[in-house]
Amino acid sequence: MDNMSITNTPTSNDACLSIVHSLMCHRQGGESETFAKRAIESLVKKLKEKKDELDSLITAITTNGAHPSKCVTIQRTLDGRLQVAGRKGFPHVIYARLWRWPDLHKNELKHVKYCQYAFDLKCDSVCVNPYHYERVVSPGIDLSGLTLQNTGPPPSMLVKDEYVHDFEGQPSLSTEGHSIQTIQHPPSNRASTETYSTPALLAPSESNATSNANFPNIPVASTNSTTTWTGSRTAPYTPNLPHHQNGHLQHHPPMPPHPGHYWPVHNELAFQPPISNHPAPEYWCSIAYFEMDVQVGETFKVPSSCPIVTVDGYVDPSGGDRFCLGQLSNVHRTEAIERARLHIGKGVQLECKGEGDVWVRCLSDHAVFVQSYYLDREAGRAPGDAVHKIYPSAYIKVFDLRQCHRQMQQQAATAQAAAAAQAAAVAGNIPGPGSVGGIAPAISLSAAAGIGVDDLRRLCILRMSFVKGWGPDYPRQSIKETPCWIEIHLHRALQLLDEVLHTMPIADPQPLD
């Protein structure tokens, strides 16, 4: 790799072309030359008006981090990702791959203490200085063979014995050049030894203290819904810890008694005001159990007074904070389904934290497979584009209420604007590209205008399969082909969606001629 001498190093006063050429000489080669050039050009142009930051970037890259450098920041996008050459990814990961670790995965980055605008700090600006991050890899896992190429697995990877206990030792992630199609979430040593206690409670504002009788019925989707879930395109990565990066395991002491409804408090969530003043729902989630594409038994509702619920394979019918799947009968149950149900065992624990974030702990001896938009974004994947394998003993966040709320607002606004633009186009007033947030092509406009309530409701749902996975790694292409799985409707998220739909109604589709 050619390294330019310090004496020939450009400064922020030089032409963009010279700066880009210099920075290109220091790339690690993990990306194509075209992609690298586009990414570097984009960054240099963004920094041209911030000369001190551009100089910091040049110093950091050309000295390989030997000299201290300041934060190098760009504006944070709504979903946190940056688009370069038709590909989306987290900006700090893109540039860390370019200049430091070509085989890097998102969850391996940890910012240094003096970085003021690190990605995980959730500031309006994001630091992309590669030398403001450190790479942290889980011990015992070899990442050298991992790639993000979207190549199919060899036939030998598709069928395997799924009843062998997962995570006896570390999972095998060696890919021999092939991309494992399921994102791995192994436990850390810390996760299996932490004490686990019920979170403290914090009273909401007085306006939230109303009786259960005033709660609206939260609309829960019919089990006959024909909505198609396509999560299957996946890539491997290993998180540093299954805990959320900002998570702390200490719990705040209980507050004095307060009438009304209480928000469970965990960590920094204690200091965040509620997203909405709407009273807390009577039930924080409802869980439907399926075998293949058929719901079995009644939907199980979890009261807000039980922030932790266990879904297991045992037979206690009393309910409360346990949903026992072993007690449910199905006259159409096959031998394969029966065999899979025997391995649910201790199942999973779902925990509602704060106003509506959700964490999962896998208590079973076998992995569970989750469809989660939050984990998709954390892994740098498009929403609905991945299946996440959560190993036994792993404890991981699977839903973020604030992120979900931002996304539903964005999609509803986009749909409304696109519908208005379509109506204007039909009337002969063709809008410009800037009038609908950059939605100009007719196909994109039509797709955006076609976003409906079902698409937005999907943001408020988690799906989880026991024992058996689906996607390109497995003979099953859909979760509806797995023997036993659950669908979890998150009521606070549905409440917020209802508010969004009322304040920003989506136009009714026009009848077809």
XYZ file of C-alpha atoms in Angstrom:
513
model
C 0.000 0.000 0.000
C 1.442 3.353 -1.028
C 1.799 5.860 1.765
C 2.329 9.514 0.935
C 5.063 11.208 2.922
C 4.092 13.806 5.483
C 5.768 16.552 3.452
C 3.449 15.860 0.505
C 0.318 15.631 2.634
C -2.387 18.038 1.442
C -4.278 20.443 3.682
C -7.888 21.622 3.732
C -6.864 24.505 1.440
C -5.976 22.138 -1.398
C -8.369 21.076 -4.114
C -10.800 18.267 -3.304
C -9.213 16.108 -6.007
C -5.782 16.299 -4.363
C -7.198 15.481 -0.929
C -9.206 12.538 -2.268
C -6.156 11.194 -4.124
C -4.065 11.371 -0.966
C -6.717 9.669 1.198
C -7.252 6.968 -1.450
C -3.603 5.971 -1.037
C -4.334 4.912 2.529
C -7.391 2.737 1.940
C -7.206 -0.877 3.099
C -8.573 -2.498 -0.039
C -11.660 -4.131 1.394
C -13.980 -2.151 -0.883
C -13.850 -1.602 -4.639
C -11.895 1.411 -5.847
C -15.086 2.967 -7.234
C -16.958 2.676 -3.940
C -13.981 3.941 -1.929
C -13.556 6.962 -4.184
C -17.255 7.834 -4.003
C -17.257 7.506 -0.203
C -14.125 9.638 0.231
C -15.296 12.285 -2.268
C -18.607 12.538 -0.455
C -16.887 13.010 2.911
C -14.353 15.570 1.672
C -17.107 17.676 0.077
C -19.094 17.613 3.320
C -16.027 18.794 5.244
C -14.889 21.524 2.832
C -16.635 24.175 4.936
C -15.183 22.732 8.166
C -11.479 23.123 7.467
C -10.280 22.194 10.951
C -12.164 18.896 10.810
C -10.920 18.182 7.286
C -7.355 18.811 8.458
C -7.985 16.470 11.388
C -9.159 13.757 8.993
C -6.120 14.215 6.747
C -3.781 14.089 9.763
C -5.451 10.992 11.226
C -5.444 9.027 7.962
C -2.022 10.003 6.618
C -0.284 9.323 9.946
C -2.257 6.127 10.647
C -3.505 7.678 13.872
C -0.027 8.431 15.178
C -0.976 12.048 15.915
C -3.997 13.092 18.003
C -6.942 14.324 15.946
C -10.313 15.973 16.562
C -13.764 14.637 15.797
C -14.603 14.577 12.091
C -18.372 15.007 11.881
C -21.178 14.731 9.375
C -24.905 15.242 9.880
C -26.766 12.235 11.325
C -29.524 10.981 9.039
C -32.965 10.001 10.310
C -32.214 6.281 10.371
C -28.537 6.787 11.195
C -27.306 5.329 7.898
C -25.401 6.869 5.011
C -25.967 6.041 1.356
C -22.896 5.725 -0.845
C -22.975 4.429 -4.423
C -26.422 2.899 -3.916
C -25.468 1.129 -0.679
C -26.520 2.082 2.840
C -24.449 1.631 5.960
C -23.526 3.284 9.221
C -21.094 6.116 8.418
C -18.494 5.391 11.103
C -18.416 1.758 9.978
C -18.022 2.665 6.292
C -14.956 4.820 6.913
C -13.451 2.503 9.527
C -13.612 -0.268 6.909
C -12.035 1.950 4.276
C -9.045 3.030 6.313
C -8.547 0.511 9.126
C -10.398 -2.839 9.140
C -11.776 -4.060 5.780
C -13.545 -7.043 7.418
C -15.165 -4.954 10.176
C -18.737 -5.539 11.359
C -20.827 -2.833 12.973
C -21.102 -4.277 16.464
C -17.349 -4.552 16.843
C -16.797 -0.786 17.163
C -16.418 1.034 20.455
C -15.650 4.744 20.587
C -12.717 6.145 22.514
C -13.507 8.160 25.643
C -12.518 11.540 24.216
C -14.766 11.280 21.143
C -17.570 13.815 21.641
C -19.732 12.866 18.664
C -19.429 9.082 18.566
C -22.216 7.249 16.747
C -23.531 5.635 19.938
C -23.901 8.995 21.697
C -26.895 9.773 19.426
C -25.830 13.387 18.739
C -27.113 15.327 15.717
C -23.613 14.999 14.240
C -21.693 11.731 13.918
C -17.934 11.390 14.195
C -16.464 9.315 11.348
C -12.811 9.639 12.350
C -11.674 5.986 12.182
C -9.105 6.624 14.903
C -11.821 7.667 17.346
C -13.027 4.048 17.433
C -11.532 0.804 18.659
C -12.328 -2.662 17.400
C -13.592 -5.074 20.041
C -14.090 -8.706 19.019
C -15.700 -11.391 21.178
C -13.010 -13.839 22.384
C -12.682 -17.170 20.644
C -14.526 -16.168 17.460
C -12.575 -16.077 14.237
C -13.872 -13.319 11.961
C -11.118 -13.582 9.386
C -13.246 -15.427 6.860
C -16.358 -13.287 7.088
C -17.539 -11.259 4.122
C -20.616 -9.254 3.312
C -20.895 -10.704 -0.165
C -24.454 -11.701 -0.915
C -23.513 -15.148 -2.182
C -25.692 -18.141 -1.465
C -24.458 -20.799 0.926
C -23.201 -24.118 -0.411
C -25.783 -26.914 -0.327
C -24.053 -28.520 2.645
C -24.911 -25.446 4.779
C -28.624 -25.620 4.104
C -29.588 -28.759 5.970
C -28.145 -29.543 9.366
C -29.091 -31.121 12.668
C -30.965 -28.301 14.343
C -31.548 -30.233 17.552
C -27.899 -30.233 18.602
C -27.579 -27.910 21.609
C -26.578 -24.464 20.425
C -23.539 -22.660 21.706
C -21.674 -25.484 23.350
C -18.532 -23.415 23.215
C -18.475 -20.672 20.573
C -20.602 -20.873 17.423
C -18.772 -21.703 14.254
C -18.688 -18.640 12.038
C -16.089 -19.820 9.552
C -17.536 -19.237 6.111
C -14.849 -20.279 3.636
C -15.740 -17.223 1.556
C -19.496 -17.742 1.832
C -21.725 -15.359 3.737
C -23.612 -16.964 6.592
C -27.186 -15.902 6.024
C -28.283 -15.571 9.661
C -26.944 -12.799 11.903
C -25.458 -14.383 15.010
C -26.066 -13.117 18.555
C -24.009 -15.295 20.912
C -23.981 -14.591 24.637
C -21.038 -13.047 26.435
C -19.535 -14.535 29.570
C -20.885 -11.528 31.424
C -24.451 -12.154 30.314
C -24.648 -15.596 31.854
C -23.431 -14.499 35.280
C -25.259 -11.234 35.846
C -27.895 -11.092 38.537
C -31.304 -10.330 37.159
C -33.783 -8.207 39.041
C -37.072 -6.526 38.394
C -36.586 -2.913 37.273
C -37.635 -0.113 39.551
C -40.722 1.896 38.760
C -41.044 5.560 37.987
C -44.370 7.347 38.061
C -45.352 9.274 34.913
C -46.789 12.751 34.918
C -50.115 13.443 36.610
C -51.789 13.580 33.219
C -51.027 9.891 32.767
C -52.582 8.804 36.049
C -55.977 7.616 34.877
C -57.877 4.436 35.499
C -57.619 1.284 33.403
C -61.237 1.747 32.403
C -60.282 4.709 30.229
C -57.809 2.796 28.118
C -58.747 2.394 24.464
C -58.768 -1.039 22.930
C -55.482 -1.479 21.151
C -56.111 -2.852 17.657
C -54.352 -6.180 17.305
C -54.025 -7.595 13.829
C -56.164 -10.505 12.742
C -54.286 -13.759 12.568
C -55.606 -14.134 9.028
C -53.480 -11.207 7.883
C -51.914 -11.815 4.499
C -49.073 -9.380 5.053
C -45.889 -10.865 3.601
C -42.717 -10.823 5.662
C -39.643 -11.295 3.532
C -36.829 -11.166 6.079
C -34.190 -13.530 4.790
C -31.207 -11.682 3.359
C -28.679 -11.764 6.139
C -24.998 -11.463 6.954
C -22.836 -12.620 9.846
C -21.470 -10.475 12.621
C -20.680 -10.924 16.257
C -21.689 -8.276 18.778
C -19.222 -7.272 21.429
C -21.833 -7.850 24.138
C -25.478 -8.809 23.891
C -26.222 -5.861 26.158
C -27.164 -2.539 24.610
C -24.083 -0.325 24.255
C -25.444 2.241 26.675
C -27.006 -0.358 28.988
C -26.121 -0.493 32.656
C -27.189 -3.331 34.891
C -27.793 -1.259 38.005
C -31.416 -0.379 38.728
C -32.725 2.800 40.246
C -34.323 2.524 43.700
C -38.122 2.645 43.780
C -39.769 6.027 43.843
C -42.397 6.894 46.492
C -45.863 5.494 45.736
C -47.795 7.392 43.123
C -51.325 6.682 41.872
C -51.963 5.560 38.334
C -49.718 3.802 35.863
C -46.015 3.340 36.188
C -43.280 3.180 33.598
C -40.592 0.600 34.363
C -37.278 2.411 34.584
C -33.981 1.104 33.289
C -30.775 3.118 33.048
C -30.930 6.344 31.059
C -34.582 5.731 30.202
C -35.469 7.111 33.628
C -34.561 10.579 32.467
C -36.407 10.541 29.153
C -39.881 12.062 29.086
C -42.619 9.853 27.609
C -43.042 10.126 23.845
C -46.773 10.645 24.356
C -49.024 11.813 27.176
C -51.503 9.082 26.275
C -51.998 6.804 29.319
C -50.045 3.570 29.370
C -51.881 0.593 27.863
C -53.449 -1.959 30.194
C -51.414 -4.678 28.461
C -47.919 -3.950 27.190
C -48.003 -6.736 24.610
C -50.075 -9.592 23.247
C -48.535 -12.859 22.064
C -50.030 -15.206 19.476
C -48.619 -18.725 19.060
C -48.459 -20.390 15.639
C -47.617 -23.802 14.246
C -46.698 -23.321 10.612
C -49.313 -20.859 9.327
C -52.065 -21.688 11.850
C -52.619 -19.894 15.161
C -52.999 -22.301 18.059
C -54.839 -21.259 21.199
C -55.948 -17.805 22.273
C -53.824 -14.677 22.083
C -52.004 -14.179 25.399
C -52.089 -10.630 26.798
C -49.391 -9.465 29.196
C -50.456 -6.836 31.771
C -48.350 -3.705 32.117
C -47.935 -4.709 35.770
C -45.809 -7.669 34.533
C -42.867 -6.109 32.671
C -41.197 -9.531 32.379
C -43.005 -12.458 30.759
C -41.715 -15.969 30.049
C -42.819 -17.969 27.002
C -41.870 -21.618 27.521
C -42.737 -25.158 26.482
C -44.285 -26.244 29.790
C -47.919 -26.748 30.795
C -48.928 -24.358 33.600
C -52.282 -22.860 32.462
C -52.492 -20.117 35.112
C -51.156 -17.329 32.880
C -49.957 -14.137 34.515
C -46.281 -13.730 33.712
C -45.955 -17.123 31.945
C -47.310 -18.215 28.576
C -46.910 -22.008 28.532
C -47.062 -23.375 24.998
C -46.963 -27.021 26.113
C -50.597 -26.877 27.282
C -51.926 -25.895 23.822
C -53.456 -28.638 21.676
C -53.764 -28.770 17.898
C -55.584 -31.595 16.116
C -53.553 -30.918 12.959
C -50.183 -31.112 14.733
C -47.640 -33.198 12.830
C -44.869 -35.367 14.221
C -42.271 -32.798 13.098
C -44.057 -30.034 15.021
C -44.384 -32.231 18.094
C -40.678 -33.018 17.950
C -39.760 -29.327 17.684
C -42.066 -28.410 20.599
C -40.169 -30.832 22.848
C -37.107 -28.603 22.467
C -38.712 -25.267 23.420
C -37.911 -26.018 27.058
C -37.422 -22.913 29.184
C -38.092 -20.760 26.134
C -37.488 -17.027 26.246
C -38.001 -14.131 28.603
C -39.382 -10.874 27.180
C -38.799 -7.721 29.173
C -40.433 -4.323 28.651
C -38.179 -1.463 29.738
C -38.853 2.245 29.933
C -41.863 3.342 27.931
C -41.792 0.390 25.586
C -38.322 -0.921 24.675
C -38.136 -4.719 24.579
C -35.276 -7.049 25.490
C -35.069 -10.822 25.023
C -33.211 -13.409 27.091
C -32.914 -16.885 25.585
C -33.451 -19.411 28.409
C -33.757 -22.448 26.135
C -30.969 -24.890 25.311
C -31.589 -24.025 21.668
C -31.348 -20.752 19.791
C -34.377 -18.678 18.849
C -34.698 -16.805 15.569
C -36.043 -13.262 15.588
C -37.324 -10.782 13.050
C -36.574 -7.339 14.465
C -36.307 -4.019 12.617
C -34.212 -2.632 15.483
C -31.611 -5.398 15.142
C -31.673 -4.982 11.363
C -30.650 -1.339 11.735
C -28.051 -2.160 14.384
C -26.534 -4.646 11.952
C -26.611 -2.122 9.116
C -29.273 -4.009 7.155
C -32.461 -2.782 5.540
C -35.558 -3.183 7.764
C -37.109 -6.624 7.357
C -34.003 -7.853 5.544
C -32.527 -10.173 8.155
C -33.132 -13.097 10.495
C -31.345 -12.890 13.853
C -30.183 -16.035 15.644
C -30.134 -15.457 19.412
C -28.102 -18.068 21.231
C -28.864 -19.643 24.629
C -28.099 -17.281 27.543
C -27.859 -14.259 25.237
C -29.632 -11.119 26.464
C -30.287 -8.563 23.766
C -32.437 -5.567 22.917
C -34.837 -6.303 20.058
C -37.108 -3.236 19.986
C -36.560 0.486 20.501
C -39.759 2.514 20.902
C -38.268 5.894 19.991
C -36.640 4.563 16.860
C -39.925 2.907 15.884
C -41.838 6.149 16.508
C -39.435 8.140 14.316
C -39.724 5.575 11.570
C -43.530 5.471 11.593
C -43.642 9.289 11.475
C -41.227 9.318 8.554
C -43.071 6.628 6.585
C -46.488 8.181 7.215
C -45.228 11.613 6.125
C -43.586 10.136 3.030
C -46.758 8.264 2.095
C -48.924 11.331 2.572
C -46.596 13.547 0.542
C -46.286 10.942 -2.208
C -50.076 10.557 -2.407
C -50.428 14.332 -2.703
C -47.772 14.406 -5.428
C -49.522 11.615 -7.296
C -52.805 13.508 -7.137
C -51.064 16.624 -8.439
C -49.513 14.622 -11.262
C -52.906 13.211 -12.252
C -54.227 16.758 -12.296
C -51.412 17.769 -14.614
C -49.217 19.509 -12.045
C -46.018 17.476 -12.145
C -44.042 18.215 -8.961
C -40.297 18.653 -8.969
C -37.889 16.165 -7.366
C -37.503 18.316 -4.284
C -41.189 18.573 -3.517
C -41.639 15.129 -1.960
C -38.402 14.656 -0.127
C -36.603 13.706 -3.303
C -39.203 11.207 -4.540
C -39.282 11.904 -8.228
C -39.528 8.714 -10.324
C -43.081 7.531 -10.889
C -42.310 4.040 -9.607
C -40.863 5.334 -6.315
C -43.772 7.735 -5.993
C -46.271 4.952 -6.483
C -44.497 2.715 -3.974
C -44.336 5.470 -1.368
C -47.982 6.372 -1.890
C -48.848 2.705 -1.453
C -47.591 2.574 2.146
C -50.625 1.553 4.179
C -51.638 0.885 7.756
C -50.412 -2.725 7.514
C -46.934 -1.545 6.533
C -46.808 0.812 9.513
C -48.339 -1.744 11.899
C -45.539 -4.131 10.988
C -43.131 -1.770 12.747
C -44.918 -2.605 16.017
C -44.565 -6.389 15.743
C -41.826 -8.877 16.596
C -41.751 -12.454 15.323
C -39.770 -15.244 16.915
C -39.285 -18.899 15.981
C -38.226 -21.575 18.463
C -35.529 -24.124 17.572
C -35.951 -23.856 13.789
C -34.651 -21.025 11.630
C -35.717 -19.808 8.226
C -34.158 -17.978 5.302
C -31.364 -18.957 2.873
C -29.527 -20.922 5.584
C -32.464 -23.285 5.985
C -34.924 -25.282 3.885
C -37.695 -23.002 5.198
C -37.960 -19.660 3.416
C -40.617 -18.077 5.661
C -41.342 -18.087 9.385
C -44.747 -19.533 8.454
C -42.913 -22.714 7.455
C -41.366 -23.141 10.923
C -43.029 -25.586 13.355
C -43.525 -23.286 16.350
C -43.270 -19.517 16.500
C -44.819 -16.491 18.172
C -45.923 -13.059 17.025
C -45.654 -10.260 19.580
C -47.774 -7.110 19.195
C -46.392 -4.186 21.180
C -49.275 -2.116 22.478
C -47.483 1.114 23.345
C -46.063 1.217 19.824
C -49.549 0.593 18.421
C -50.862 3.465 20.559
C -48.229 5.782 19.115
C -49.007 4.591 15.597
C -52.662 5.365 16.192
C -51.679 8.912 17.197
C -49.492 9.290 14.123
C -52.313 8.124 11.853
C -54.714 10.602 13.455
C -52.361 13.555 13.183
C -51.074 12.619 9.737
C -53.818 10.696 7.917
C -52.826 8.661 4.902
C -55.004 9.314 1.875
C -57.383 6.518 0.921
C -56.344 4.677 -2.227
C -58.195 5.708 -5.364
C -60.620 3.119 -6.798
C -59.366 1.278 -9.860
C -61.087 2.029 -13.145
